[in-house]
Coordinates of C-alpha atoms and ligand atoms in Angstrom, one line a residue:
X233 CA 221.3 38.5 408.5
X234 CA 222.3 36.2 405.7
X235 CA 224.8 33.4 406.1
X236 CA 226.4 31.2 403.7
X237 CA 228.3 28.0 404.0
X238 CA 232.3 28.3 403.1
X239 CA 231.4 25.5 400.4
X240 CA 228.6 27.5 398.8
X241 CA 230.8 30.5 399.0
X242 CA 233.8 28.8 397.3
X243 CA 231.7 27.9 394.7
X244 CA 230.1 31.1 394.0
X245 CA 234.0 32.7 393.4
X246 CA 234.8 29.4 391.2
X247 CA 237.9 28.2 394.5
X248 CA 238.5 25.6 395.8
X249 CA 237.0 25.5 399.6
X250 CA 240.4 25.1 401.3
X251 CA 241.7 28.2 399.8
X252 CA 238.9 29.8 401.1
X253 CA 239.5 28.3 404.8
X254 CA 242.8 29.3 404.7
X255 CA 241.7 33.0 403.4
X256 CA 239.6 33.0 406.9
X257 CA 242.1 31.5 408.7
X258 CA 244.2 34.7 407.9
X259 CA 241.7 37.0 408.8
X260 CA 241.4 35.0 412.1
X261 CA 238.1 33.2 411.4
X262 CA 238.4 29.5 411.9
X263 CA 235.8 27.6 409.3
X264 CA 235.1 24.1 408.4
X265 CA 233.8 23.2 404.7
X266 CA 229.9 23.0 405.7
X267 CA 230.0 25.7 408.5
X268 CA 228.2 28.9 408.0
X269 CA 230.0 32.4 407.7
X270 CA 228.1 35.5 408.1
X271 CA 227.5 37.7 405.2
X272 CA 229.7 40.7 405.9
X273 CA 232.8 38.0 406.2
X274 CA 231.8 36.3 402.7
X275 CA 231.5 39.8 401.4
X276 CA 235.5 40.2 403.0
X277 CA 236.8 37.2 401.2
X278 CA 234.9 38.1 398.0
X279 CA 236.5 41.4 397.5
X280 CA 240.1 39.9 397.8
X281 CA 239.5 38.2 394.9
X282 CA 238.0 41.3 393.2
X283 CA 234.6 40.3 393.5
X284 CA 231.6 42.1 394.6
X285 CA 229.3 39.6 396.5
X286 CA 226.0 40.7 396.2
X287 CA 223.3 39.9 399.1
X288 CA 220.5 38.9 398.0
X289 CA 218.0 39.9 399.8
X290 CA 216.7 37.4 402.6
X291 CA 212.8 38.6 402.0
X292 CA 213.4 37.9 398.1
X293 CA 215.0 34.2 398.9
X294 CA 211.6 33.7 400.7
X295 CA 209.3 35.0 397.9
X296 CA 211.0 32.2 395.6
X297 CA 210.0 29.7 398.0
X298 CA 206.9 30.4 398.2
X299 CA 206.0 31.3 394.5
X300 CA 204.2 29.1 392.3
X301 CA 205.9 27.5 389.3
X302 CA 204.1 28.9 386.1
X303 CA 201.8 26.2 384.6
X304 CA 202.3 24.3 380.9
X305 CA 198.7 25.2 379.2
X306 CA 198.2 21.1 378.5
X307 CA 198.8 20.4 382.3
X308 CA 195.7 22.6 382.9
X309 CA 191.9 21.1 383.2
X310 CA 188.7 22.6 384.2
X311 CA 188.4 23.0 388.2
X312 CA 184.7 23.3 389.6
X313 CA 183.5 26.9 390.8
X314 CA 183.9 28.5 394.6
X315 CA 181.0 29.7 395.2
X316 CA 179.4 32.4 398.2
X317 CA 176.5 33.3 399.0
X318 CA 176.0 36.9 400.2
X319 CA 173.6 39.2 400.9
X320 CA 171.4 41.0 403.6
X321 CA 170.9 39.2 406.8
X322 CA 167.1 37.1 406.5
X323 CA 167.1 37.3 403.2
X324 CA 167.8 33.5 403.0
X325 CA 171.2 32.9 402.7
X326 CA 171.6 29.9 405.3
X327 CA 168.4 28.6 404.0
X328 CA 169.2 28.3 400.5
X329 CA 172.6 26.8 401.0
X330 CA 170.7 24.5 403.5
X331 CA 168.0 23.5 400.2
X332 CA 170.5 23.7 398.0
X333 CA 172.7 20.6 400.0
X334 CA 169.8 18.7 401.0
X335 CA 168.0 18.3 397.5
X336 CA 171.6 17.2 396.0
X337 CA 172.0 15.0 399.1
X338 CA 168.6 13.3 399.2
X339 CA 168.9 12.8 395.1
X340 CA 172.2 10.8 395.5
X341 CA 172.3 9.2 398.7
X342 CA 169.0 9.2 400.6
X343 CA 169.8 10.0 404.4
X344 CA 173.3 11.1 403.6
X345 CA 174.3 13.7 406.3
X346 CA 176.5 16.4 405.3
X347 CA 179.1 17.3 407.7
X348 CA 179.7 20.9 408.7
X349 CA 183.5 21.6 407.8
X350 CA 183.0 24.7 406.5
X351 CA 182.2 24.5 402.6
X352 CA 181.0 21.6 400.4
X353 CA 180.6 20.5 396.7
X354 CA 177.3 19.8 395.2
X355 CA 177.1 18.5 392.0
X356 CA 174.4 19.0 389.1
X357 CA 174.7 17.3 385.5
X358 CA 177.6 15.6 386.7
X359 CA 179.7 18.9 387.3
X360 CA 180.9 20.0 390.6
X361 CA 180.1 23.0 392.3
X362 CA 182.2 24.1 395.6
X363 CA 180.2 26.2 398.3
X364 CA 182.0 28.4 400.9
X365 CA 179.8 28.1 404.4
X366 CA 180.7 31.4 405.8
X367 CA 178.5 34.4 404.7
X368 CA 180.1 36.5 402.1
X369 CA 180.9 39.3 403.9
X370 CA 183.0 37.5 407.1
X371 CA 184.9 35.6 404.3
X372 CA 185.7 38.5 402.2
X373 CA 187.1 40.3 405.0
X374 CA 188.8 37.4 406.4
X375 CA 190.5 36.4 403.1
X376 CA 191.3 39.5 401.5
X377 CA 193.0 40.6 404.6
X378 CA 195.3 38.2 404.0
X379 CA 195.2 38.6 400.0
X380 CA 193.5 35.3 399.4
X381 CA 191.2 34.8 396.5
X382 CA 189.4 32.2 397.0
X383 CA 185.6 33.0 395.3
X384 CA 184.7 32.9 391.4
X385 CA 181.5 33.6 392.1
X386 CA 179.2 35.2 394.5
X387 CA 175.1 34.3 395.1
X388 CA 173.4 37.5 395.5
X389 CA 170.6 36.4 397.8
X390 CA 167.6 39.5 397.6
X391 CA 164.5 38.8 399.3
X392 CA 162.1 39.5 397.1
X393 CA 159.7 41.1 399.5
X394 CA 162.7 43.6 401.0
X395 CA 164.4 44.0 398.3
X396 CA 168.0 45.8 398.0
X397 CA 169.0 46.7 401.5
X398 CA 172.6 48.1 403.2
X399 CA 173.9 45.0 403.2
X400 CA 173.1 44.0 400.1
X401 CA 175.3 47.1 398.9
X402 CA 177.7 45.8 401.1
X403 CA 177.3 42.2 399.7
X404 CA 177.9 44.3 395.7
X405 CA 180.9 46.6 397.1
X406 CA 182.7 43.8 398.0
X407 CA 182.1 41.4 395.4
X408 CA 183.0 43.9 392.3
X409 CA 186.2 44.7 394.7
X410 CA 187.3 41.2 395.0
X411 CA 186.6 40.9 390.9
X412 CA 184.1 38.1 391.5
X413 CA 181.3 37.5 389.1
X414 CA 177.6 37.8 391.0
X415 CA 174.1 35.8 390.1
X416 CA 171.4 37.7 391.6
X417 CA 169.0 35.0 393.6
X418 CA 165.8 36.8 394.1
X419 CA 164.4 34.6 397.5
X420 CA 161.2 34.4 399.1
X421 CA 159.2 34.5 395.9
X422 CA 156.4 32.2 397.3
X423 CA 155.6 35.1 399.3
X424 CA 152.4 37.0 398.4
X425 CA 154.2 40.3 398.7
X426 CA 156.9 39.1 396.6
X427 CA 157.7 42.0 394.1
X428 CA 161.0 40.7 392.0
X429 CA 160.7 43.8 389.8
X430 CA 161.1 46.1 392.3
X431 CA 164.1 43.6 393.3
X432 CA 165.4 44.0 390.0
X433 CA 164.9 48.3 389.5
X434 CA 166.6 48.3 392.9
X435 CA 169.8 46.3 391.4
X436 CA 169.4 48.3 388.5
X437 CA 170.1 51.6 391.0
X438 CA 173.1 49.9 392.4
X439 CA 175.2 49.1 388.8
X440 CA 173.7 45.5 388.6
X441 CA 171.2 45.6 385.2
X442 CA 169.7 42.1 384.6
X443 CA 169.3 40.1 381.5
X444 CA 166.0 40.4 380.2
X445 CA 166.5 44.3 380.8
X446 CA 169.3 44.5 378.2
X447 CA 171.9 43.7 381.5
X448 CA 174.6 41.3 381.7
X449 CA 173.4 40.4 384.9
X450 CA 172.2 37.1 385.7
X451 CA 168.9 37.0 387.8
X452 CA 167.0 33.5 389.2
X453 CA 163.8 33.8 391.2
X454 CA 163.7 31.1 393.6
X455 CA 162.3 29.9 397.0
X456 CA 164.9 28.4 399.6
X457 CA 161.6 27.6 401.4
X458 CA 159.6 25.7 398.9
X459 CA 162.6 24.6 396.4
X460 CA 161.7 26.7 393.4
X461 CA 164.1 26.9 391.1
X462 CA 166.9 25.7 392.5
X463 CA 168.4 23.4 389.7
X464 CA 168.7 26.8 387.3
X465 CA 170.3 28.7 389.7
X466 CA 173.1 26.0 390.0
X467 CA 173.0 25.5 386.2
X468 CA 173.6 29.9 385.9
X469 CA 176.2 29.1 388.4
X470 CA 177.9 26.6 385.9
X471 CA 176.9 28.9 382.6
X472 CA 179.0 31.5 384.0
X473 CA 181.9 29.3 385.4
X474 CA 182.3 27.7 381.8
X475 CA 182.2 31.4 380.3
X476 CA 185.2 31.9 383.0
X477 CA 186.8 29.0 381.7
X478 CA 188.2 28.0 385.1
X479 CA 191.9 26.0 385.2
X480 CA 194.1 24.8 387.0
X481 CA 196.7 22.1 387.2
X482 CA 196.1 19.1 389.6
X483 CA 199.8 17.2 389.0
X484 CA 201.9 19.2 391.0
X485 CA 202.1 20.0 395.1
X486 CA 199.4 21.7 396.4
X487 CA 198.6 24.4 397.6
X488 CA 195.6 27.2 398.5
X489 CA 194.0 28.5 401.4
X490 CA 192.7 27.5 405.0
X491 CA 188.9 28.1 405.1
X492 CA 188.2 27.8 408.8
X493 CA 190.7 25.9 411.7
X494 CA 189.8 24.9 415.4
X495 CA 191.4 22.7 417.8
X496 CA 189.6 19.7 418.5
X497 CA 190.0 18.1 422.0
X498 CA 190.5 14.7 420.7
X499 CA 191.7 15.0 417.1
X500 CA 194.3 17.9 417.4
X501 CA 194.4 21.3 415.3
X502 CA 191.5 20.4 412.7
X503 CA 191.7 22.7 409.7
X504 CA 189.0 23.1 406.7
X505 CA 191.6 23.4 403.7
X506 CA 190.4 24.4 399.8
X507 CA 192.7 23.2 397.6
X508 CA 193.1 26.0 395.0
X509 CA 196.3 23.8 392.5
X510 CA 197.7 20.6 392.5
X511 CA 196.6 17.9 394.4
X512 CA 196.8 17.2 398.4
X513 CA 197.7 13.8 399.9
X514 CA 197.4 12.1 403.0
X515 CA 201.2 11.7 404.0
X516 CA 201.8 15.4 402.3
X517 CA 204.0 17.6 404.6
X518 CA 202.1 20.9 404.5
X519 CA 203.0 24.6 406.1
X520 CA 200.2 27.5 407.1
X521 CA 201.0 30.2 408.4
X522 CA 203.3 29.0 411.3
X523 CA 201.6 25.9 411.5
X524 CA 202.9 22.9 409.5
X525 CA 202.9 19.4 409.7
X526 CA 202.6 15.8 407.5
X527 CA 198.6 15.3 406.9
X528 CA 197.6 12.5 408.8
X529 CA 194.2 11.9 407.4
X530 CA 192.0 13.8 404.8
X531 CA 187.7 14.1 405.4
X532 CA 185.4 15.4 402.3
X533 CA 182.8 17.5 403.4
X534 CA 179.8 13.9 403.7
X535 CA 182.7 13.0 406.2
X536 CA 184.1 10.5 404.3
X537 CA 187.9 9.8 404.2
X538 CA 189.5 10.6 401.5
X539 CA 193.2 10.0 399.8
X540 CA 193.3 12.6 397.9
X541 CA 191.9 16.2 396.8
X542 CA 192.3 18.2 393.5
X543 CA 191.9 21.6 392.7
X544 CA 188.7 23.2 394.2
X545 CA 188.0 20.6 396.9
X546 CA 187.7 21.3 400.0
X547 CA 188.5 18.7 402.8
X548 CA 189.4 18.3 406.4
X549 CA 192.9 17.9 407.0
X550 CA 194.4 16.8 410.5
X551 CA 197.8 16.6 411.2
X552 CA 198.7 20.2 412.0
X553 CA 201.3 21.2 414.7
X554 CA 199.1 24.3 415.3
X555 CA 195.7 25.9 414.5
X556 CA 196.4 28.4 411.7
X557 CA 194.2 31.2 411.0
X558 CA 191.5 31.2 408.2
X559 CA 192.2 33.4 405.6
X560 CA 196.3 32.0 405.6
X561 CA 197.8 30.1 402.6
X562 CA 199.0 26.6 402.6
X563 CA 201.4 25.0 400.9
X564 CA 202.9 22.0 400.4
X565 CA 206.7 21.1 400.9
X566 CA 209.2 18.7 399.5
X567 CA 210.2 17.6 402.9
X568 CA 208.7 17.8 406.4
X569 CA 212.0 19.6 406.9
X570 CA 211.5 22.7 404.3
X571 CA 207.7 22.8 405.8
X572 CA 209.0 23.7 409.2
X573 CA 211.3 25.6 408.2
X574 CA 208.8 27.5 405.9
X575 CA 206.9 28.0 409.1
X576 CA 209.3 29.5 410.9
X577 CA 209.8 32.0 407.9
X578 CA 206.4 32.6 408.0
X579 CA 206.0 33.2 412.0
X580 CA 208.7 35.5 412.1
X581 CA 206.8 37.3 409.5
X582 CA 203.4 37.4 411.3
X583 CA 205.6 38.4 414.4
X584 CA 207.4 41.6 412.3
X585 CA 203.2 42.5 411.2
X586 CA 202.1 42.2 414.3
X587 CA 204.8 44.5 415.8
X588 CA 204.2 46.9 413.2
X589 CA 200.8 46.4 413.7
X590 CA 200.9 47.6 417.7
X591 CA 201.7 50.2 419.4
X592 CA 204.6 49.8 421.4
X593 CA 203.0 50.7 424.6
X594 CA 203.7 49.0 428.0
X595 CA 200.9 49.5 430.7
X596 CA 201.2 48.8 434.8
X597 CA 198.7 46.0 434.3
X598 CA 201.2 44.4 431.6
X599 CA 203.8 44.5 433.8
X600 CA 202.2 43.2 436.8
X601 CA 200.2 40.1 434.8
X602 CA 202.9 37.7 434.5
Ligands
LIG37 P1 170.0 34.6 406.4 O1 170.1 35.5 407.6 O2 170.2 35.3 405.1 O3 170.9 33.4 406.5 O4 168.5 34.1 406.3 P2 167.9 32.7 406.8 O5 168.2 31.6 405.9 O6 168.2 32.5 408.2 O7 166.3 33.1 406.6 C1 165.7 34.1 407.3 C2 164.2 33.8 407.4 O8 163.6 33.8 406.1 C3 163.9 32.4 408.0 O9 162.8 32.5 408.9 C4 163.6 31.6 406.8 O10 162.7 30.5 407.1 C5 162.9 32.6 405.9 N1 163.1 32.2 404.5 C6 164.3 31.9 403.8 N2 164.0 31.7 402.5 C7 162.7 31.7 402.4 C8 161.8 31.5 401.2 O11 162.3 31.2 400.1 N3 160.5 31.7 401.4 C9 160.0 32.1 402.6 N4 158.7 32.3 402.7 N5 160.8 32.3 403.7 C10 162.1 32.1 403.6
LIG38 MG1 172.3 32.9 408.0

């Protein structure tokens, strides 16, 4: 139920706060200034003076809290792509993230190692490109559960001596669902059975109709294995991000979405954040899900501390009271104050889901396994 202090009440009917003590005085309810009156009271003390106090609804306050402020068109600069790669399982996926991080690592900084927290930026021509770690189809789920969209773009990885298989159908379904563009990487093609054409009749079967047979679909061959072609697949990946003309503004509080979270014995709740507007600091006090907390320290994905992140990073955040679930949103507050208390808005709403969500069925073993 919805309370309201006697101040804010007074206010709201334009009185002055004593006469509104001395209204609940009459009616037995002893108030100070700053205390908090139930609703159905307020409502009382409203109608003596003729007016009809309206409640707004608690689950509409909480919306406003969490909505995003609407963004001035010159605030807005390019932000680098969110990339996954999907497609059927040994068709490559794993293999040409893997080529695809080592040749940019090995070009920049020979015997740089890059850290495993869950995506990573490469960059080519001095753009950015951000790479989700988990296979298409786990994030999907995951994130659209929870209503996230995280992806631009999704890497179509058909081996090309397999061709389109039920995962691969899968790997479409779900990318046209989610709205997210798709390149077609046709792997393996240093294989002597190679046979991209059939690859590409098969797409066409499926909805997807490449370039170079009047499609709008973009097609690469490549090899994870011997590093063909890598370089224009990333440079497709950037044609069709420019075409996409993604924005976003990186001077206000962050906020986006928690890619993956574990606790770590030493280090605490550990969470692998993309920041999807604004910019995240080190000293920010940040909410997900029921978790929140002030960020005590920030890792890029080379495992590098950082100060700061902009739209489309993704870094390593610690400083979590709790582990929060991949797929949640994060945001950040104006106060470690507002962040816990945003938490606790948002528990008791995963608490109401998963009540919903459950049957309300006790068994014997229940009762006997506290
Ligand atoms: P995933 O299940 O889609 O992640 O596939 P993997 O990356 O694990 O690759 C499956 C198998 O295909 C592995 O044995 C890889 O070595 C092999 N493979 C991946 N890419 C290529 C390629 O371009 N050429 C060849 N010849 N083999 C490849
Ligand atoms: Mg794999």
């Amino acid at each position: 139920p919805n309370k309201i202090t006697v101040q804010t009440l007074a206010e709201k009917l334009g009185k002055a706060p004593s006469e509104v003590i001395k209204f609940l005085m009459m009616k037995g309810v002893m108030a100070a200034i700053n205390q908090e009156i139930d609703f159905d009271t307020a409502s009382q003390v409203a109608e003596e003076y003729g007016i009809l106090l309206e409640e707004e609804a608690e689950e509409v306050l909480e919306e406003k809290m969490f909505e995003e402020e609407p963004d001035n068109p010159e605030d807005l600069v390019e932000r680098p792509p969110v990339v996954v790669v999907m497609g059927h399982v040994d068709h490559g996926k794993t293999s040409l993230l893997d080529a695809i991080r080592e040749s940019n690592v090995t070009a920049k900084e020979a015997g740089g190692i890059t850290q495993h927290i869950g995506a990573s930026t490469v960059e080519i021509n001095g753009k950015k490109i951000t790479f989700l770690d988990t296979p298409g189809h786990e994030a999907f789920t995951a994130m659209r559960m929870r209503g996230a969209q995280v992806t631009d773009i999704a890497i179509l990885v058909v081996a090309a001596d397999d061709g389109v298989m039920p995962q691969t159908i899968e790997a479409i379904n779900h990318a046209k669902a989610a709205n997210v563009q798709i390149i077609v990487a046709v792997n393996k093609i240093d294989k002597p059975s190679a046979n991209p054409d059939r690859v590409k009749q098969e797409l066409a079967d499926h909805g997807l109709l490449v370039e170079e047979w009047g499609g709008d679909t973009i097609c690469v061959p490549v090899s994870a294995i011997a590093k063909t072609n890598l370089d224009t697949l990333l440079e497709m990946v950037l044609l069709v991000a420019e075409m996409a003309e993604l924005k976003a503004n990186p001077n206000k509080r962050a906020r986006g979405t928690i890619i993956e979270a574990q606790l770590d014995k030493g280090r605490g709740p550990v969470a692998t954040v993309l920041v999807q507007s604004g910019t995240l600091k080190v000293g920010d006090p940040i909410v997900a899900g029921s978790a929140y907390g002030r960020i005590r320290a920030m890792m890029d994905d080379k495992g590098r501390r950082v100060k700061k992140a902009g739209p489309s990073t993704p870094v390593e955040i610690l400083g979590l009271s709790e582990v929060p679930a991949a797929g949640d949103s994060f945001y950040v507050a104006e106060s470690d104050k507002q962040a816990r208390h945003y938490a606790q808005i948002l528990a008791e709403r995963n608490r109401e889901q998963s009540l919903r969500a459950t049957p309300n069925k006790v068994s014997l073993d229940d009762l006997f396994s506290q």
